[in-house]
Structures are given as C-alpha cells and as structure tokens.
C-alpha cells in the first residue's frame, strides 16, 4: 500500500498552512512598525526607574517653592508666638501702677534697719501667678491683712532663690494705711529670666 496522500486531501491542509503563515507575518510586521525599518521583529524592554543616588543639581522649582513656603510659614508662626508672649508680658508689667512702684520704694526704706524677719510675717501670705497669665513673667501676689484693731502700714521683702538656695533677686512691696481687718494684694514681679526656676520666699514683713 502506498503511504502518499492523495492530492485531493492535501489541498485544504496546504491552504490552511499558507493562511497561518500570512497571518503570523502580518503580526510580526505590525509589531515592528515602530522600529528602524529593518523588517525584523523586536521586543521593547520594560523601562527601569533611575536610582535616586544618580540625581544631581537643584530640586524642581515647584518642590523648592513648596519647601520655602513651609519654612517661611513656620518662621512666621514662631515669630508671631514670640511677639504675642512679649506683648502679654509688656501689658502685664504695665499694669503695675506707679503707686506700686512708690510703695516698693517706701517699703525698702522702712525695712532698711529691720533686724530679723520683722513683726508682721503672720499678716502676710504669698501666691504665685501662672506664667500663662503674666506673659511668661514670674509674679507673686502678696496678700497683706491688717489683723490689728488700728490702722497700720506694711512693708514686705520678697527674696527669689535659685535651686541651690542662693538669693538672686530681692523685691519690695508694701501698703500704707490699712484699716483694721482690711486686706491688700499687691503684686511682685521678678526681673529674672524664666530659667532657672526661682522660688519666692517671704524674707521680711514689718508693720509700722
């Protein structure tokens, strides 16, 4: 028996093979249409992002502008906060009247020759004010109460001590002509910086 395939049956197979060849050829040409015209098919490799360490020079203007804006805004806020604190401190210091300044001078004079702690420490108390209310200044409310049955004047000395117990500042305050049972609350303001922390101590109180 012959193994050859008869011409009648090989015709469709040859036609199918020819059609497949034509289609593949079209696909290859379409894929290579953007190449160099050599006619050979090529595959474009996937791009690899550059390493960040290879970048040189200045950042893009948009990034630099944004960074500059952020820094400028932060500086502006810090400056505004500092100005606000300074303004509050100035307002608080200005609230200490000329009468208080004069009373301080009188109290210092009256206490000049007083030995020990004086005769009126029991009539005087002190309370510190929160720095949030004083613009960052250290201030103490000195409460003076005339516990006698006659009109009296008072002179008070407040010492500010550092953590080592050393007196770094002395302030004076007073009140004149308090009636029996009357109370006064003048304020003593420290001129020292916020740090280191200082402790106010009642050093002298004299009734005269």
XYZ file of N, CA and C in Angstrom, residues 103-118 154-157 170-173 203-208:
90
model
N 5.242 102.505 96.453
C 5.106 101.700 97.667
C 6.331 100.811 97.869
N 6.893 100.321 96.763
C 8.083 99.477 96.855
C 9.262 100.277 97.401
N 9.395 101.493 96.924
C 10.490 102.340 97.404
C 10.325 102.650 98.890
N 9.087 102.914 99.314
C 8.815 103.198 100.728
C 9.097 101.971 101.587
N 8.676 100.797 101.108
C 8.885 99.558 101.864
C 10.371 99.273 102.040
N 11.141 99.474 100.976
C 12.586 99.239 101.076
C 13.216 100.155 102.133
N 12.763 101.390 102.168
C 13.281 102.344 103.148
C 12.918 101.923 104.567
N 11.662 101.466 104.765
C 11.213 101.075 106.098
C 11.923 99.809 106.596
N 12.298 98.946 105.689
C 12.922 97.675 106.080
C 14.443 97.761 106.213
N 14.987 98.887 105.890
C 16.440 99.035 105.891
C 17.077 98.678 107.223
N 16.466 99.086 108.295
C 17.061 98.869 109.628
C 16.362 97.773 110.426
N 15.471 97.026 109.780
C 14.744 95.963 110.485
C 15.646 94.732 110.623
N 15.752 94.227 111.822
C 16.546 93.040 112.090
C 15.647 91.804 112.054
N 16.171 90.725 111.563
C 15.380 89.505 111.514
C 14.305 89.582 110.440
N 13.196 88.887 110.689
C 12.117 88.817 109.695
C 11.029 89.865 109.886
N 11.137 90.690 110.929
C 10.137 91.735 111.159
C 9.008 91.275 112.054
N 2.300 98.556 106.023
C 3.124 97.341 105.963
C 4.219 97.483 104.894
N 5.370 96.918 105.221
C 6.483 96.827 104.270
C 6.902 95.362 104.177
N 7.070 94.885 102.941
C 7.357 93.461 102.730
C 8.559 93.300 101.803
N 9.422 92.347 102.145
C 10.572 91.995 101.301
C 10.414 90.550 100.829
N 15.950 90.395 94.980
C 15.130 90.854 96.106
C 14.188 91.937 95.615
N 12.922 91.782 95.958
C 11.905 92.763 95.561
C 11.163 93.229 96.807
N 10.653 94.471 96.748
C 9.941 95.059 97.883
C 8.534 95.469 97.455
N 7.633 95.400 98.410
C 6.246 95.824 98.179
C 5.672 96.264 99.519
N 10.928 87.170 103.067
C 12.141 87.425 103.875
C 11.823 88.314 105.080
N 11.050 89.383 104.857
C 10.710 90.300 105.954
C 9.318 90.871 105.764
N 8.660 91.174 106.872
C 7.383 91.852 106.831
C 7.290 92.713 108.103
N 7.165 94.001 107.922
C 7.167 94.922 109.051
C 5.911 95.774 109.052
N 5.292 95.839 110.195
C 4.125 96.711 110.380
C 4.619 97.974 111.086
N 4.196 99.132 110.593
C 4.651 100.371 111.189
C 3.511 101.418 111.210
